[in-house]
Amino acid sequence: PGGRYIVVDSATQRLTMYENGQPVDSMKVVVGTRELPTPLIASIIHYVTFNPYWNVPHHLVRKTVAPNVVKQGLGYLKSRGYEVMADWSEEAAVLPPDSVDWKSVVAGKTQIRVRQKPSPTNSMGKMKFRFPSGEDIYLHDTPTREYFAKSQRTLSNGCVRLEDAKRLARWLMGREPVAPSDEPEIRVQIPQGVPVYLTYLTAQPSTAGVTYLSDVYGWDRPSDQLVASK
């Protein structure tokens, strides 16, 4: 109940910042689709990452990136700032894209890591907020602003896109969030770790009692129905 923490509710597609048990700010978010739902996570944010890379999810590499490379050539990668990486480590080397069998990637026989360099069109926007979870899920900025005008914002690949990443960073850091340089993937420690809870609350308190929201993910069905559907 005490201290500062963040709650991200996929049912309402909102993020709320709390101080000493009281909400002090809130914003819209975009969360995962029904097919790629944002998972339930409890963790702690320790730093803000400026000028982030975007590591393209494997399913998008296979369904989008690789087919476009096959059709349009290696220029497709360069035009979008994509790089092929040797592995998933932080020190991974950049590989020449012509060393990859892109048809094998399309067929699902080869799996590679593709990342997008920081830019105005980078899917992570100008900053991201990572936290330990083992799920590769985090909060981040986004250049795709039109989604926030929608009433139903279950539109991402699982990560949480923020309506105002700069405002969240300002609250976490206690000062104006400014990137130290133009270098990619700069981590700036925040004064104190802030707990973050990704949840899914389809029952909400209201002045009229309890309000039930749409169960977009289908997680509120009785357990016997959930088992039967698998």
CSV table of C-alpha atoms in Angstrom, one decimal:
chain,number,residue,atom,x,y,z
A,1,PRO,CA,0.0,0.0,0.0
A,2,GLY,CA,2.9,2.4,0.6
A,3,GLY,CA,5.5,3.8,-1.7
A,4,ARG,CA,5.4,4.3,-5.5
A,5,TYR,CA,4.2,1.6,-8.0
A,6,ILE,CA,2.7,1.2,-11.5
A,7,VAL,CA,-0.3,-0.8,-12.4
A,8,VAL,CA,-1.0,-1.7,-16.1
A,9,ASP,CA,-4.4,-3.2,-16.6
A,10,SER,CA,-4.9,-4.9,-19.9
A,11,ALA,CA,-8.7,-5.1,-19.4
A,12,THR,CA,-9.0,-1.3,-19.4
A,13,GLN,CA,-5.9,-0.7,-21.4
A,14,ARG,CA,-4.7,1.9,-18.9
A,15,LEU,CA,-1.5,2.5,-16.9
A,16,THR,CA,-1.9,4.1,-13.4
A,17,MET,CA,0.9,5.6,-11.3
A,18,TYR,CA,0.4,5.3,-7.5
A,19,GLU,CA,2.0,7.0,-4.5
A,20,ASN,CA,1.2,5.8,-1.0
A,21,GLY,CA,-1.8,3.8,-2.2
A,22,GLN,CA,-3.4,6.7,-4.2
A,23,PRO,CA,-3.5,7.1,-8.0
A,24,VAL,CA,-1.6,10.3,-9.0
A,25,ASP,CA,-1.6,9.9,-12.8
A,26,SER,CA,-2.9,7.7,-15.6
A,27,MET,CA,-2.6,7.2,-19.3
A,28,LYS,CA,-3.9,5.1,-22.1
A,29,VAL,CA,-1.8,2.1,-23.2
A,30,VAL,CA,-1.9,-0.4,-26.1
A,31,VAL,CA,-1.6,-4.0,-25.0
A,32,GLY,CA,-1.4,-7.4,-26.6
A,33,THR,CA,-4.0,-8.9,-29.0
A,34,ARG,CA,-6.1,-11.9,-28.0
A,35,GLU,CA,-3.7,-14.1,-29.9
A,36,LEU,CA,-0.6,-12.5,-28.3
A,37,PRO,CA,-1.9,-11.3,-24.9
A,38,THR,CA,0.1,-9.2,-22.5
A,39,PRO,CA,1.0,-11.6,-19.7
A,40,LEU,CA,0.5,-11.2,-15.9
A,41,ILE,CA,3.8,-9.9,-14.4
A,42,ALA,CA,5.0,-8.4,-11.1
A,43,SER,CA,8.5,-6.9,-11.4
A,44,ILE,CA,10.6,-3.8,-10.7
A,45,ILE,CA,11.7,-1.0,-13.1
A,46,HIS,CA,15.3,0.1,-12.3
A,47,TYR,CA,16.2,2.2,-15.3
A,48,VAL,CA,15.0,4.0,-18.4
A,49,THR,CA,16.5,3.1,-21.8
A,50,PHE,CA,16.9,6.0,-24.3
A,51,ASN,CA,17.3,5.6,-28.0
A,52,PRO,CA,16.4,1.9,-27.8
A,53,TYR,CA,16.9,-0.9,-30.4
A,54,TRP,CA,13.8,-2.9,-31.3
A,55,ASN,CA,14.4,-6.6,-31.4
A,56,VAL,CA,11.9,-7.9,-33.9
A,57,PRO,CA,9.8,-10.8,-32.6
A,58,HIS,CA,10.5,-14.1,-34.3
A,59,HIS,CA,7.0,-14.4,-35.7
A,60,LEU,CA,7.3,-11.0,-37.4
A,61,VAL,CA,10.8,-11.9,-38.8
A,62,ARG,CA,9.3,-14.9,-40.4
A,63,LYS,CA,6.0,-13.5,-41.5
A,64,THR,CA,7.0,-9.9,-42.5
A,65,VAL,CA,10.7,-9.2,-42.6
A,66,ALA,CA,12.0,-12.3,-44.4
A,67,PRO,CA,9.3,-12.4,-47.1
A,68,ASN,CA,9.9,-8.8,-47.9
A,69,VAL,CA,13.7,-9.4,-48.2
A,70,VAL,CA,12.9,-12.3,-50.6
A,71,LYS,CA,10.6,-10.1,-52.7
A,72,GLN,CA,12.4,-6.7,-52.5
A,73,GLY,CA,16.1,-7.6,-51.9
A,74,LEU,CA,18.4,-6.6,-49.1
A,75,GLY,CA,17.6,-2.9,-49.7
A,76,TYR,CA,14.4,-3.6,-47.7
A,77,LEU,CA,16.5,-4.1,-44.5
A,78,LYS,CA,18.6,-0.9,-45.0
A,79,SER,CA,15.5,1.3,-45.7
A,80,ARG,CA,14.0,0.3,-42.4
A,81,GLY,CA,17.2,0.3,-40.3
A,82,TYR,CA,17.2,-3.4,-39.7
A,83,GLU,CA,20.4,-5.3,-38.7
A,84,VAL,CA,21.0,-9.1,-38.5
A,85,MET,CA,22.7,-10.1,-35.3
A,86,ALA,CA,24.9,-13.1,-34.6
A,87,ASP,CA,23.0,-14.0,-31.3
A,88,TRP,CA,20.9,-12.6,-28.5
A,89,SER,CA,23.7,-11.3,-26.3
A,90,GLU,CA,24.2,-7.6,-25.7
A,91,GLU,CA,27.6,-7.8,-27.4
A,92,ALA,CA,26.4,-9.7,-30.4
A,93,ALA,CA,28.1,-8.9,-33.7
A,94,VAL,CA,26.3,-7.5,-36.7
A,95,LEU,CA,26.2,-10.0,-39.6
A,96,PRO,CA,26.1,-9.3,-43.3
A,97,PRO,CA,22.5,-9.8,-44.4
A,98,ASP,CA,23.6,-11.7,-47.5
A,99,SER,CA,25.0,-14.4,-45.2
A,100,VAL,CA,21.4,-15.4,-44.3
A,101,ASP,CA,19.3,-17.9,-46.2
A,102,TRP,CA,16.1,-15.8,-46.2
A,103,LYS,CA,14.0,-18.4,-47.9
A,104,SER,CA,14.9,-20.8,-45.0
A,105,VAL,CA,13.8,-18.1,-42.6
A,106,VAL,CA,10.4,-17.8,-44.4
A,107,ALA,CA,10.0,-21.6,-44.2
A,108,GLY,CA,10.7,-21.6,-40.5
A,109,LYS,CA,13.8,-23.7,-40.9
A,110,THR,CA,16.2,-21.0,-39.7
A,111,GLN,CA,15.6,-18.6,-36.9
A,112,ILE,CA,17.6,-15.3,-36.7
A,113,ARG,CA,17.7,-12.2,-34.6
A,114,VAL,CA,16.8,-8.9,-36.4
A,115,ARG,CA,16.9,-5.6,-34.7
A,116,GLN,CA,15.9,-2.1,-35.7
A,117,LYS,CA,18.3,0.8,-35.1
A,118,PRO,CA,17.0,3.9,-33.2
A,119,SER,CA,15.2,6.3,-35.5
A,120,PRO,CA,11.9,8.3,-35.6
A,121,THR,CA,10.2,5.2,-37.0
A,122,ASN,CA,11.7,2.7,-34.6
A,123,SER,CA,8.8,0.7,-33.0
A,124,MET,CA,10.1,1.4,-29.5
A,125,GLY,CA,10.0,5.2,-30.0
A,126,LYS,CA,12.4,7.3,-28.0
A,127,MET,CA,12.5,5.2,-24.8
A,128,LYS,CA,11.6,1.9,-23.2
A,129,PHE,CA,11.2,0.7,-19.6
A,130,ARG,CA,12.5,-2.8,-19.1
A,131,PHE,CA,12.1,-5.0,-16.0
A,132,PRO,CA,13.0,-8.6,-15.1
A,133,SER,CA,10.3,-11.1,-16.1
A,134,GLY,CA,11.7,-13.8,-18.4
A,135,GLU,CA,8.9,-12.9,-20.8
A,136,ASP,CA,10.7,-10.2,-22.9
A,137,ILE,CA,7.8,-7.9,-22.2
A,138,TYR,CA,8.3,-4.2,-21.4
A,139,LEU,CA,6.7,-0.7,-21.5
A,140,HIS,CA,7.8,1.5,-24.4
A,141,ASP,CA,7.2,4.7,-26.4
A,142,THR,CA,5.7,4.3,-29.9
A,143,PRO,CA,5.5,6.3,-33.2
A,144,THR,CA,2.1,4.8,-33.9
A,145,ARG,CA,-0.1,7.4,-32.2
A,146,GLU,CA,-3.4,6.7,-33.9
A,147,TYR,CA,-4.1,3.6,-31.8
A,148,PHE,CA,-4.7,5.7,-28.7
A,149,ALA,CA,-7.8,7.2,-30.3
A,150,LYS,CA,-9.4,3.7,-30.3
A,151,SER,CA,-11.6,2.6,-27.5
A,152,GLN,CA,-10.3,-1.0,-27.7
A,153,ARG,CA,-6.5,-1.0,-27.7
A,154,THR,CA,-5.6,-4.7,-27.7
A,155,LEU,CA,-3.4,-4.3,-30.7
A,156,SER,CA,0.3,-5.0,-29.8
A,157,ASN,CA,2.5,-8.1,-29.9
A,158,GLY,CA,2.4,-8.3,-26.1
A,159,CYS,CA,4.5,-5.4,-25.0
A,160,VAL,CA,2.8,-2.3,-23.6
A,161,ARG,CA,2.8,0.9,-25.7
A,162,LEU,CA,2.6,4.1,-23.8
A,163,GLU,CA,0.4,7.2,-24.6
A,164,ASP,CA,3.0,9.4,-23.0
A,165,ALA,CA,6.4,7.7,-22.3
A,166,LYS,CA,8.0,11.0,-21.5
A,167,ARG,CA,5.5,11.7,-18.7
A,168,LEU,CA,6.1,8.3,-17.2
A,169,ALA,CA,9.9,8.8,-17.4
A,170,ARG,CA,9.6,12.1,-15.7
A,171,TRP,CA,7.7,10.6,-12.8
A,172,LEU,CA,10.2,7.7,-12.5
A,173,MET,CA,13.3,9.8,-12.7
A,174,GLY,CA,12.1,12.8,-10.8
A,175,ARG,CA,13.4,15.2,-13.5
A,176,GLU,CA,13.0,16.0,-17.2
A,177,PRO,CA,14.0,12.8,-19.1
A,178,VAL,CA,16.7,13.8,-21.6
A,179,ALA,CA,18.9,11.3,-23.4
A,180,PRO,CA,22.6,11.8,-22.4
A,181,SER,CA,23.7,11.4,-26.1
A,182,ASP,CA,22.6,10.1,-29.5
A,183,GLU,CA,24.2,6.7,-28.8
A,184,PRO,CA,21.8,3.8,-29.0
A,185,GLU,CA,20.5,1.9,-26.0
A,186,ILE,CA,21.6,4.2,-23.2
A,187,ARG,CA,20.4,3.1,-19.8
A,188,VAL,CA,19.8,5.7,-17.1
A,189,GLN,CA,19.3,4.5,-13.5
A,190,ILE,CA,16.3,5.9,-11.7
A,191,PRO,CA,16.7,7.0,-8.0
A,192,GLN,CA,14.9,4.0,-6.6
A,193,GLY,CA,13.4,0.8,-8.2
A,194,VAL,CA,9.6,1.1,-8.8
A,195,PRO,CA,7.4,-2.0,-8.7
A,196,VAL,CA,5.3,-2.6,-11.8
A,197,TYR,CA,2.3,-4.9,-12.0
A,198,LEU,CA,0.8,-6.1,-15.3
A,199,THR,CA,-2.7,-7.4,-14.6
A,200,TYR,CA,-6.1,-8.0,-16.1
A,201,LEU,CA,-9.0,-6.8,-14.1
A,202,THR,CA,-12.4,-7.3,-15.8
A,203,ALA,CA,-14.3,-6.5,-12.6
A,204,GLN,CA,-14.0,-2.9,-11.6
A,205,PRO,CA,-15.5,-1.0,-8.7
A,206,SER,CA,-17.9,1.9,-9.5
A,207,THR,CA,-20.4,4.1,-7.8
A,208,ALA,CA,-23.2,1.7,-8.9
A,209,GLY,CA,-21.3,-1.3,-7.5
A,210,VAL,CA,-19.2,-3.7,-9.6
A,211,THR,CA,-18.9,-3.1,-13.3
A,212,TYR,CA,-17.9,-6.0,-15.6
A,213,LEU,CA,-15.8,-5.3,-18.6
A,214,SER,CA,-15.4,-7.3,-21.8
A,215,ASP,CA,-13.2,-10.5,-21.3
A,216,VAL,CA,-11.1,-9.8,-24.4
A,217,TYR,CA,-8.5,-12.5,-23.6
A,218,GLY,CA,-11.1,-15.1,-22.5
A,219,TRP,CA,-9.3,-15.7,-19.2
A,220,ASP,CA,-12.4,-15.3,-17.0
A,221,ARG,CA,-14.2,-18.4,-18.3
A,222,PRO,CA,-14.7,-21.2,-15.8
A,223,SER,CA,-11.6,-23.5,-15.6
A,224,ASP,CA,-13.4,-26.5,-17.2
A,225,GLN,CA,-14.2,-24.4,-20.3
A,226,LEU,CA,-10.6,-23.2,-20.5
A,227,VAL,CA,-9.4,-26.8,-20.4
A,228,ALA,CA,-11.9,-27.9,-23.0
A,229,SER,CA,-10.9,-25.1,-25.4
A,230,LYS,CA,-7.2,-26.2,-25.4
